[in-house]
mmCIF file of C-alpha atoms in Angstrom:
data_model
loop_
_atom_site.group_PDB
_atom_site.id
_atom_site.type_symbol
_atom_site.label_atom_id
_atom_site.label_comp_id
_atom_site.label_asym_id
_atom_site.label_seq_id
_atom_site.Cartn_x
_atom_site.Cartn_y
_atom_site.Cartn_z
ATOM 1 C CA UNK W 1 70.297 204.066 352.297
ATOM 2 C CA UNK W 2 68.562 200.557 353.032
ATOM 3 C CA UNK W 3 72.257 199.378 351.912
ATOM 4 C CA UNK W 4 74.868 201.640 352.788
ATOM 5 C CA UNK W 5 73.018 200.877 357.103
ATOM 6 C CA UNK W 6 72.212 197.317 356.864
ATOM 7 C CA UNK W 7 75.150 196.075 353.728
ATOM 8 C CA UNK W 8 77.598 195.170 356.279
ATOM 9 C CA UNK W 9 75.722 193.700 358.370
ATOM 10 C CA UNK W 10 74.319 191.044 355.225
ATOM 11 C CA UNK W 11 75.470 186.925 355.246
ATOM 12 C CA UNK W 12 73.331 186.042 352.526
ATOM 13 C CA UNK W 13 72.406 187.931 349.789
ATOM 14 C CA UNK W 14 69.889 186.705 346.862
ATOM 15 C CA UNK W 15 68.950 187.545 343.739
ATOM 16 C CA UNK W 16 66.375 185.652 341.445
ATOM 17 C CA UNK W 17 64.185 186.683 338.541
ATOM 18 C CA UNK W 18 65.462 190.084 339.618
ATOM 19 C CA UNK W 19 66.093 192.854 337.004
ATOM 20 C CA UNK W 20 68.776 194.440 337.433
ATOM 21 C CA UNK W 21 70.972 196.149 335.979
ATOM 22 C CA UNK W 22 75.193 195.361 336.683
ATOM 23 C CA UNK W 23 75.903 199.365 338.292
ATOM 24 C CA UNK W 24 73.210 197.900 340.380
ATOM 25 C CA UNK W 25 74.229 195.471 341.336
ATOM 26 C CA UNK W 26 77.647 197.210 342.366
ATOM 27 C CA UNK W 27 76.617 198.975 344.574
ATOM 28 C CA UNK W 28 74.422 196.960 346.764
ATOM 29 C CA UNK W 29 77.883 194.753 346.874
ATOM 30 C CA UNK W 30 79.958 197.667 348.028
ATOM 31 C CA UNK W 31 78.529 197.299 351.032
ATOM 32 C CA UNK W 32 78.010 194.097 351.461
ATOM 33 C CA UNK W 33 82.165 193.405 352.975
ATOM 34 C CA UNK W 34 80.783 190.712 355.204
ATOM 35 C CA UNK W 35 79.371 188.655 352.779
ATOM 36 C CA UNK W 36 79.347 184.899 352.810
ATOM 37 C CA UNK W 37 76.492 183.345 350.425
ATOM 38 C CA UNK W 38 75.780 185.155 346.995
ATOM 39 C CA UNK W 39 72.740 183.857 344.389
ATOM 40 C CA UNK W 40 72.878 185.543 341.534
ATOM 41 C CA UNK W 41 69.371 183.194 339.985
ATOM 42 C CA UNK W 42 68.027 183.383 336.371
ATOM 43 C CA UNK W 43 68.665 187.160 335.472
ATOM 44 C CA UNK W 44 69.467 186.634 332.307
ATOM 45 C CA UNK W 45 69.240 191.132 331.658
ATOM 46 C CA UNK W 46 71.716 191.933 334.685
ATOM 47 C CA UNK W 47 74.022 189.572 331.691
ATOM 48 C CA UNK W 48 72.896 190.449 328.709
ATOM 49 C CA UNK W 49 73.111 194.136 328.985
ATOM 50 C CA UNK W 50 76.949 193.507 330.613
ATOM 51 C CA UNK W 51 79.560 193.897 327.660
ATOM 52 C CA UNK W 52 82.557 193.524 328.038
ATOM 53 C CA UNK W 53 84.173 196.808 328.339
ATOM 54 C CA UNK W 54 82.476 197.056 330.742
ATOM 55 C CA UNK W 55 85.519 195.246 332.389
ATOM 56 C CA UNK W 56 87.430 197.856 331.304
ATOM 57 C CA UNK W 57 86.337 200.712 332.386
ATOM 58 C CA UNK W 58 84.519 200.114 335.548
ATOM 59 C CA UNK W 59 87.154 201.617 338.173
ATOM 60 C CA UNK W 60 85.714 199.699 341.039
ATOM 61 C CA UNK W 61 85.733 196.436 341.852
ATOM 62 C CA UNK W 62 84.726 194.446 345.187
ATOM 63 C CA UNK W 63 85.714 191.756 346.654
ATOM 64 C CA UNK W 64 84.057 190.770 348.754
ATOM 65 C CA UNK W 65 86.468 188.499 351.751
ATOM 66 C CA UNK W 66 84.299 186.048 353.335
ATOM 67 C CA UNK W 67 82.364 185.180 350.242
ATOM 68 C CA UNK W 68 82.389 181.439 349.898
ATOM 69 C CA UNK W 69 79.231 180.611 347.666
ATOM 70 C CA UNK W 70 78.135 181.684 344.894
ATOM 71 C CA UNK W 71 74.815 180.506 342.830
ATOM 72 C CA UNK W 72 74.392 181.926 338.850
ATOM 73 C CA UNK W 73 72.247 178.488 338.547
ATOM 74 C CA UNK W 74 69.569 179.721 335.574
ATOM 75 C CA UNK W 75 71.898 181.839 334.097
ATOM 76 C CA UNK W 76 71.907 180.944 329.905
ATOM 77 C CA UNK W 77 73.361 184.262 328.920
ATOM 78 C CA UNK W 78 76.459 183.883 331.769
ATOM 79 C CA UNK W 79 80.001 184.158 329.771
ATOM 80 C CA UNK W 80 83.594 184.025 330.261
ATOM 81 C CA UNK W 81 83.174 187.842 331.140
ATOM 82 C CA UNK W 82 80.989 187.623 333.204
ATOM 83 C CA UNK W 83 81.674 183.844 335.167
ATOM 84 C CA UNK W 84 85.707 185.703 335.659
ATOM 85 C CA UNK W 85 83.952 189.790 337.474
ATOM 86 C CA UNK W 86 81.840 187.710 339.975
ATOM 87 C CA UNK W 87 84.051 184.671 340.742
ATOM 88 C CA UNK W 88 87.074 187.467 341.040
ATOM 89 C CA UNK W 89 84.783 188.550 343.480
ATOM 90 C CA UNK W 90 85.413 185.437 345.968
ATOM 91 C CA UNK W 91 89.127 184.721 347.093
ATOM 92 C CA UNK W 92 88.723 182.340 349.719
ATOM 93 C CA UNK W 93 85.150 181.137 347.286
ATOM 94 C CA UNK W 94 85.550 176.965 347.745
ATOM 95 C CA UNK W 95 81.812 176.214 346.208
ATOM 96 C CA UNK W 96 79.931 176.675 343.631
ATOM 97 C CA UNK W 97 76.928 176.312 341.856
ATOM 98 C CA UNK W 98 76.009 176.474 337.686
ATOM 99 C CA UNK W 99 73.240 174.135 338.049
ATOM 100 C CA UNK W 100 70.644 174.376 334.229
ATOM 101 C CA UNK W 101 73.637 176.687 332.850
ATOM 102 C CA UNK W 102 73.951 177.209 329.099
ATOM 103 C CA UNK W 103 71.291 175.969 327.934
ATOM 104 C CA UNK W 104 69.375 177.224 324.169
ATOM 105 C CA UNK W 105 72.654 178.409 322.539
ATOM 106 C CA UNK W 106 74.526 177.952 320.437
ATOM 107 C CA UNK W 107 76.917 174.185 320.783
ATOM 108 C CA UNK W 108 80.285 175.968 320.259
ATOM 109 C CA UNK W 109 79.194 178.542 322.974
ATOM 110 C CA UNK W 110 78.569 175.778 325.600
ATOM 111 C CA UNK W 111 81.223 174.182 324.549
ATOM 112 C CA UNK W 112 83.562 177.269 325.568
ATOM 113 C CA UNK W 113 82.023 177.544 328.458
ATOM 114 C CA UNK W 114 82.320 173.728 329.678
ATOM 115 C CA UNK W 115 85.300 174.277 329.945
ATOM 116 C CA UNK W 116 85.661 178.224 331.234
ATOM 117 C CA UNK W 117 84.226 176.229 334.434
ATOM 118 C CA UNK W 118 86.667 173.889 334.233
ATOM 119 C CA UNK W 119 89.312 175.866 333.558
ATOM 120 C CA UNK W 120 88.130 177.823 336.698
ATOM 121 C CA UNK W 121 88.577 174.147 338.422
ATOM 122 C CA UNK W 122 92.410 172.944 338.297
ATOM 123 C CA UNK W 123 93.679 177.269 339.055
ATOM 124 C CA UNK W 124 90.896 176.115 342.168
ATOM 125 C CA UNK W 125 91.519 173.045 342.909
ATOM 126 C CA UNK W 126 92.254 172.907 346.511
ATOM 127 C CA UNK W 127 89.927 175.513 347.504
ATOM 128 C CA UNK W 128 86.553 174.531 345.808
ATOM 129 C CA UNK W 129 84.727 171.638 348.122
ATOM 130 C CA UNK W 130 81.536 172.276 346.980
ATOM 131 C CA UNK W 131 80.258 172.058 342.772
ATOM 132 C CA UNK W 132 77.164 172.191 341.423
ATOM 133 C CA UNK W 133 76.119 171.586 337.893
ATOM 134 C CA UNK W 134 72.993 170.019 337.613
ATOM 135 C CA UNK W 135 69.933 169.844 335.238
ATOM 136 C CA UNK W 136 73.090 171.383 332.642
ATOM 137 C CA UNK W 137 74.057 168.877 329.921
ATOM 138 C CA UNK W 138 77.556 167.700 329.907
ATOM 139 C CA UNK W 139 79.243 165.280 327.889
ATOM 140 C CA UNK W 140 81.529 162.856 328.819
ATOM 141 C CA UNK W 141 84.676 165.355 327.657
ATOM 142 C CA UNK W 142 83.572 167.419 329.690
ATOM 143 C CA UNK W 143 83.715 164.316 331.907
ATOM 144 C CA UNK W 144 86.969 163.239 331.309
ATOM 145 C CA UNK W 145 88.775 166.109 332.116
ATOM 146 C CA UNK W 146 87.449 166.827 335.113
ATOM 147 C CA UNK W 147 88.242 162.982 336.339
ATOM 148 C CA UNK W 148 92.144 164.111 335.164
ATOM 149 C CA UNK W 149 91.946 167.355 338.010
ATOM 150 C CA UNK W 150 93.966 165.527 340.243
ATOM 151 C CA UNK W 151 93.969 167.921 343.314
ATOM 152 C CA UNK W 152 89.968 168.580 343.283
ATOM 153 C CA UNK W 153 88.495 167.062 345.941
ATOM 154 C CA UNK W 154 85.073 167.701 346.877
ATOM 155 C CA UNK W 155 82.330 167.002 349.505
ATOM 156 C CA UNK W 156 78.929 167.404 347.169
ATOM 157 C CA UNK W 157 79.439 166.739 344.059
ATOM 158 C CA UNK W 158 75.713 167.843 341.437
ATOM 159 C CA UNK W 159 75.308 166.137 338.392
ATOM 160 C CA UNK W 160 73.076 165.483 335.170
ATOM 161 C CA UNK W 161 74.403 162.929 332.684
ATOM 162 C CA UNK W 162 72.528 161.691 330.345
ATOM 163 C CA UNK W 163 75.088 160.752 327.603
ATOM 164 C CA UNK W 164 75.072 156.957 327.194
ATOM 165 C CA UNK W 165 78.724 156.209 329.000
ATOM 166 C CA UNK W 166 81.085 154.603 327.442
ATOM 167 C CA UNK W 167 82.478 150.758 327.986
ATOM 168 C CA UNK W 168 86.020 152.405 328.003
ATOM 169 C CA UNK W 169 87.527 155.738 329.613
ATOM 170 C CA UNK W 170 84.336 156.859 330.848
ATOM 171 C CA UNK W 171 84.730 160.431 332.197
ATOM 172 C CA UNK W 172 82.306 159.910 335.231
ATOM 173 C CA UNK W 173 83.398 156.230 336.245
ATOM 174 C CA UNK W 174 87.168 157.769 336.717
ATOM 175 C CA UNK W 175 85.389 160.504 338.153
ATOM 176 C CA UNK W 176 83.258 158.338 341.208
ATOM 177 C CA UNK W 177 86.064 157.200 341.463
ATOM 178 C CA UNK W 178 88.245 159.999 342.521
ATOM 179 C CA UNK W 179 85.842 161.358 344.375
ATOM 180 C CA UNK W 180 86.243 159.482 347.870
ATOM 181 C CA UNK W 181 85.680 162.262 349.872
ATOM 182 C CA UNK W 182 81.960 163.061 349.329
ATOM 183 C CA UNK W 183 79.930 163.721 351.788
ATOM 184 C CA UNK W 184 76.849 164.765 349.031
ATOM 185 C CA UNK W 185 75.668 163.767 345.479
ATOM 186 C CA UNK W 186 73.209 164.576 343.516
ATOM 187 C CA UNK W 187 72.063 162.915 340.171
ATOM 188 C CA UNK W 188 68.220 164.165 339.582
ATOM 189 C CA UNK W 189 66.802 163.214 336.473
ATOM 190 C CA UNK W 190 70.820 161.370 334.948
ATOM 191 C CA UNK W 191 69.059 158.687 332.643
ATOM 192 C CA UNK W 192 72.196 156.938 331.580
ATOM 193 C CA UNK W 193 73.826 156.586 335.184
ATOM 194 C CA UNK W 194 73.033 152.581 335.663
ATOM 195 C CA UNK W 195 73.765 149.721 338.254
ATOM 196 C CA UNK W 196 77.484 150.153 337.681
ATOM 197 C CA UNK W 197 78.266 153.354 337.846
ATOM 198 C CA UNK W 198 75.994 152.062 341.303
ATOM 199 C CA UNK W 199 78.665 150.262 342.459
ATOM 200 C CA UNK W 200 81.486 152.608 342.197
ATOM 201 C CA UNK W 201 80.110 154.516 343.969
ATOM 202 C CA UNK W 202 78.965 151.960 346.156
ATOM 203 C CA UNK W 203 82.741 151.367 346.455
ATOM 204 C CA UNK W 204 84.520 154.542 346.834
ATOM 205 C CA UNK W 205 82.238 156.828 348.679
ATOM 206 C CA UNK W 206 82.454 155.589 352.069
ATOM 207 C CA UNK W 207 81.547 159.258 353.735
ATOM 208 C CA UNK W 208 78.179 160.022 351.821
ATOM 209 C CA UNK W 209 75.605 160.788 353.526
ATOM 210 C CA UNK W 210 73.043 162.614 350.796
ATOM 211 C CA UNK W 211 72.483 160.069 347.413
ATOM 212 C CA UNK W 212 70.024 160.879 345.530
ATOM 213 C CA UNK W 213 68.897 158.978 342.227
ATOM 214 C CA UNK W 214 66.058 160.978 341.417
ATOM 215 C CA UNK W 215 64.276 159.916 337.724
ATOM 216 C CA UNK W 216 68.297 157.579 337.322
ATOM 217 C CA UNK W 217 65.680 155.082 335.902
ATOM 218 C CA UNK W 218 68.213 152.655 334.264
ATOM 219 C CA UNK W 219 69.072 151.912 338.610
ATOM 220 C CA UNK W 220 67.738 148.597 339.250
ATOM 221 C CA UNK W 221 67.167 146.391 342.430
ATOM 222 C CA UNK W 222 71.005 145.053 341.116
ATOM 223 C CA UNK W 223 72.818 147.719 341.641
ATOM 224 C CA UNK W 224 70.484 149.333 344.710
ATOM 225 C CA UNK W 225 71.732 146.754 346.269
ATOM 226 C CA UNK W 226 75.149 147.741 346.480
ATOM 227 C CA UNK W 227 74.534 151.473 348.760
ATOM 228 C CA UNK W 228 74.464 148.818 351.686
ATOM 229 C CA UNK W 229 78.361 149.941 351.740
ATOM 230 C CA UNK W 230 77.314 152.565 352.036
ATOM 231 C CA UNK W 231 75.824 152.946 356.281
ATOM 232 C CA UNK W 232 76.675 157.252 356.433
ATOM 233 C CA UNK W 233 73.934 157.677 354.832
ATOM 234 C CA UNK W 234 70.809 160.182 356.329
ATOM 235 C CA UNK W 235 68.975 161.320 352.819
ATOM 236 C CA UNK W 236 67.875 158.807 350.612
ATOM 237 C CA UNK W 237 66.340 159.675 347.311
ATOM 238 C CA UNK W 238 64.634 157.200 345.153
ATOM 239 C CA UNK W 239 61.977 158.805 343.572
ATOM 240 C CA UNK W 240 60.635 157.688 339.858
ATOM 241 C CA UNK W 241 63.536 154.653 339.516
ATOM 242 C CA UNK W 242 60.837 152.333 338.111
ATOM 243 C CA UNK W 243 62.373 149.597 338.084
ATOM 244 C CA UNK W 244 63.530 149.002 341.539
ATOM 245 C CA UNK W 245 61.192 146.651 343.099
ATOM 246 C CA UNK W 246 60.896 145.062 346.793
ATOM 247 C CA UNK W 247 64.508 142.980 346.432
ATOM 248 C CA UNK W 248 66.428 145.845 345.702
ATOM 249 C CA UNK W 249 64.375 148.187 348.825
ATOM 250 C CA UNK W 250 65.430 144.678 351.434
ATOM 251 C CA UNK W 251 69.514 144.097 349.781
ATOM 252 C CA UNK W 252 70.186 147.898 350.308
ATOM 253 C CA UNK W 253 68.410 149.545 352.701
ATOM 254 C CA UNK W 254 67.567 147.219 355.321
ATOM 255 C CA UNK W 255 69.650 144.277 355.234
ATOM 256 C CA UNK W 256 71.084 146.259 358.518
ATOM 257 C CA UNK W 257 70.969 149.224 360.845
ATOM 258 C CA UNK W 258 70.043 152.362 359.350
ATOM 259 C CA UNK W 259 69.903 154.989 363.275
ATOM 260 C CA UNK W 260 71.387 157.723 361.327
ATOM 261 C CA UNK W 261 68.809 157.855 358.249
ATOM 262 C CA UNK W 262 66.899 160.773 358.392
ATOM 263 C CA UNK W 263 65.075 160.780 354.658
ATOM 264 C CA UNK W 264 64.201 158.856 352.291
ATOM 265 C CA UNK W 265 62.174 159.493 348.862
ATOM 266 C CA UNK W 266 60.418 156.213 347.371
ATOM 267 C CA UNK W 267 57.801 158.371 345.288
ATOM 268 C CA UNK W 268 56.763 156.308 342.581
ATOM 269 C CA UNK W 269 58.026 153.375 343.377
ATOM 270 C CA UNK W 270 55.066 151.258 341.199
ATOM 271 C CA UNK W 271 57.105 147.679 341.889
ATOM 272 C CA UNK W 272 57.041 148.225 346.246
ATOM 273 C CA UNK W 273 55.326 146.227 348.409
ATOM 274 C CA UNK W 274 53.356 145.915 351.597
ATOM 275 C CA UNK W 275 55.894 143.459 352.992
ATOM 276 C CA UNK W 276 58.781 145.736 352.471
ATOM 277 C CA UNK W 277 56.484 149.199 354.033
ATOM 278 C CA UNK W 278 55.542 146.721 356.946
ATOM 279 C CA UNK W 279 59.843 146.468 357.369
ATOM 280 C CA UNK W 280 60.485 150.028 356.987
ATOM 281 C CA UNK W 281 58.271 150.745 359.810
ATOM 282 C CA UNK W 282 59.862 148.663 361.476
ATOM 283 C CA UNK W 283 63.378 148.848 361.228
ATOM 284 C CA UNK W 284 63.986 152.692 360.380
ATOM 285 C CA UNK W 285 63.226 154.212 363.560
ATOM 286 C CA UNK W 286 64.591 157.327 363.272
ATOM 287 C CA UNK W 287 63.507 158.869 359.905
ATOM 288 C CA UNK W 288 61.375 162.321 360.298
ATOM 289 C CA UNK W 289 60.889 162.446 356.453
ATOM 290 C CA UNK W 290 59.320 159.709 354.247
ATOM 291 C CA UNK W 291 57.716 159.984 351.031
ATOM 292 C CA UNK W 292 55.252 157.148 349.674
ATOM 293 C CA UNK W 293 53.904 158.977 346.968
ATOM 294 C CA UNK W 294 52.182 157.252 344.006
ATOM 295 C CA UNK W 295 53.152 153.764 345.250
ATOM 296 C CA UNK W 296 49.735 152.685 344.994
ATOM 297 C CA UNK W 297 50.473 148.512 345.516
ATOM 298 C CA UNK W 298 51.940 149.171 349.643
ATOM 299 C CA UNK W 299 49.373 151.811 351.290
ATOM 300 C CA UNK W 300 46.588 150.004 353.060
ATOM 301 C CA UNK W 301 45.240 150.133 356.947
ATOM 302 C CA UNK W 302 47.721 148.158 358.555
ATOM 303 C CA UNK W 303 50.346 149.659 357.027
ATOM 304 C CA UNK W 304 49.216 153.763 357.621
ATOM 305 C CA UNK W 305 48.943 152.195 361.423
ATOM 306 C CA UNK W 306 52.595 150.423 360.951
ATOM 307 C CA UNK W 307 53.744 154.109 360.097
ATOM 308 C CA UNK W 308 52.511 155.758 362.815
ATOM 309 C CA UNK W 309 52.671 154.211 366.018
ATOM 310 C CA UNK W 310 56.582 152.946 365.133
ATOM 311 C CA UNK W 311 58.104 155.541 363.432
ATOM 312 C CA UNK W 312 58.208 158.273 366.256
ATOM 313 C CA UNK W 313 60.034 160.896 364.228
ATOM 314 C CA UNK W 314 56.959 162.133 361.821
ATOM 315 C CA UNK W 315 54.213 161.764 365.016
ATOM 316 C CA UNK W 316 54.500 165.319 365.443
ATOM 317 C CA UNK W 317 56.264 165.983 361.923
ATOM 318 C CA UNK W 318 54.520 166.684 359.023
ATOM 319 C CA UNK W 319 56.434 164.764 356.833
ATOM 320 C CA UNK W 320 55.120 162.331 355.713
ATOM 321 C CA UNK W 321 53.770 162.232 352.124
ATOM 322 C CA UNK W 322 52.112 159.237 350.438
ATOM 323 C CA UNK W 323 49.453 161.339 347.080
ATOM 324 C CA UNK W 324 48.257 159.075 344.876
ATOM 325 C CA UNK W 325 48.275 156.450 347.162
ATOM 326 C CA UNK W 326 44.032 154.258 348.116
ATOM 327 C CA UNK W 327 42.079 156.600 350.587
ATOM 328 C CA UNK W 328 42.672 154.109 353.779
ATOM 329 C CA UNK W 329 39.204 153.537 355.320
ATOM 330 C CA UNK W 330 38.848 156.274 358.501
ATOM 331 C CA UNK W 331 42.146 157.884 358.802
ATOM 332 C CA UNK W 332 41.284 158.919 362.412
ATOM 333 C CA UNK W 333 39.849 155.917 363.259
ATOM 334 C CA UNK W 334 43.625 154.786 362.009
ATOM 335 C CA UNK W 335 45.271 156.514 363.788
ATOM 336 C CA UNK W 336 44.335 160.121 364.929
ATOM 337 C CA UNK W 337 47.733 161.988 365.133
ATOM 338 C CA UNK W 338 47.204 160.884 360.876
ATOM 339 C CA UNK W 339 45.001 164.491 360.711
ATOM 340 C CA UNK W 340 47.983 166.279 361.481
ATOM 341 C CA UNK W 341 50.298 164.499 359.752
ATOM 342 C CA UNK W 342 50.889 166.832 355.993
ATOM 343 C CA UNK W 343 49.374 163.659 353.668
ATOM 344 C CA UNK W 344 47.153 163.246 351.127
ATOM 345 C CA UNK W 345 45.523 160.189 349.977
ATOM 346 C CA UNK W 346 43.756 159.746 346.174
#
């Protein structure tokens, strides 16, 4: 048997879009006692067929003493008893992913599931360090309760905030004020995150290394200028933040030494000009990834020359992206190494 022979050596196991039943899952997990990471993602058939009574009748429930990360992302059929059963197998759990869950279900059920997740976080508040709930609809009430878990000190957090942030008792503002240990923050598609919220992040998260603001349309130059306080950033994603212009990038990203910065995503920033692009080439010498896809105002023959001459980290790695940009006159003649990059023009 494959699992009996090799299961004990596995440290990471992922089921994605699989047709699998509970009994089969348990028969696999009984052999994987060294497992550290488990992902059960986009598996609706598993939870649709998993009934409450089965939890009472199954005699063997595996305990995975080394399991620290569980991902249940993309499961809209997930219910309380499913959640309890799975997280109950991991006494040392410190990382939980419920991104892209609880969509297309009755509002009352979604409210119950979010409340159930909050109660779990409260029970394990001293242990949980990484929590991912991006692309899952949450409201101010959820954020208010999350901020009230005072013992929860996260290192990683992903959220999607699409409810209007109230002027008073805003849960997200209190949450940002509390989570001072964060090194990773992903707010992708948070359409209601505005400049004041970003300033709260900049003032309270000095350890932040990754900041993802992809499609945060309310962010403007005023807010992005405040991230100059975040001196440890290694990864910045401003993709499709259409209100950001040269002024915001110059003030927030290019005002001081950014030797730590390795990844910069600025795709679809149509208000960025050649001046910023040139300054990036001169100042951000340690970049390994640069995405300027759709920045049609700043891509031309001269700016590409600057990039390949000054950014040594990109010369030997296919991590320069400038899709949907004007085609250079002759990429090969501008710089021979351009042919080895993954950028596509036109």
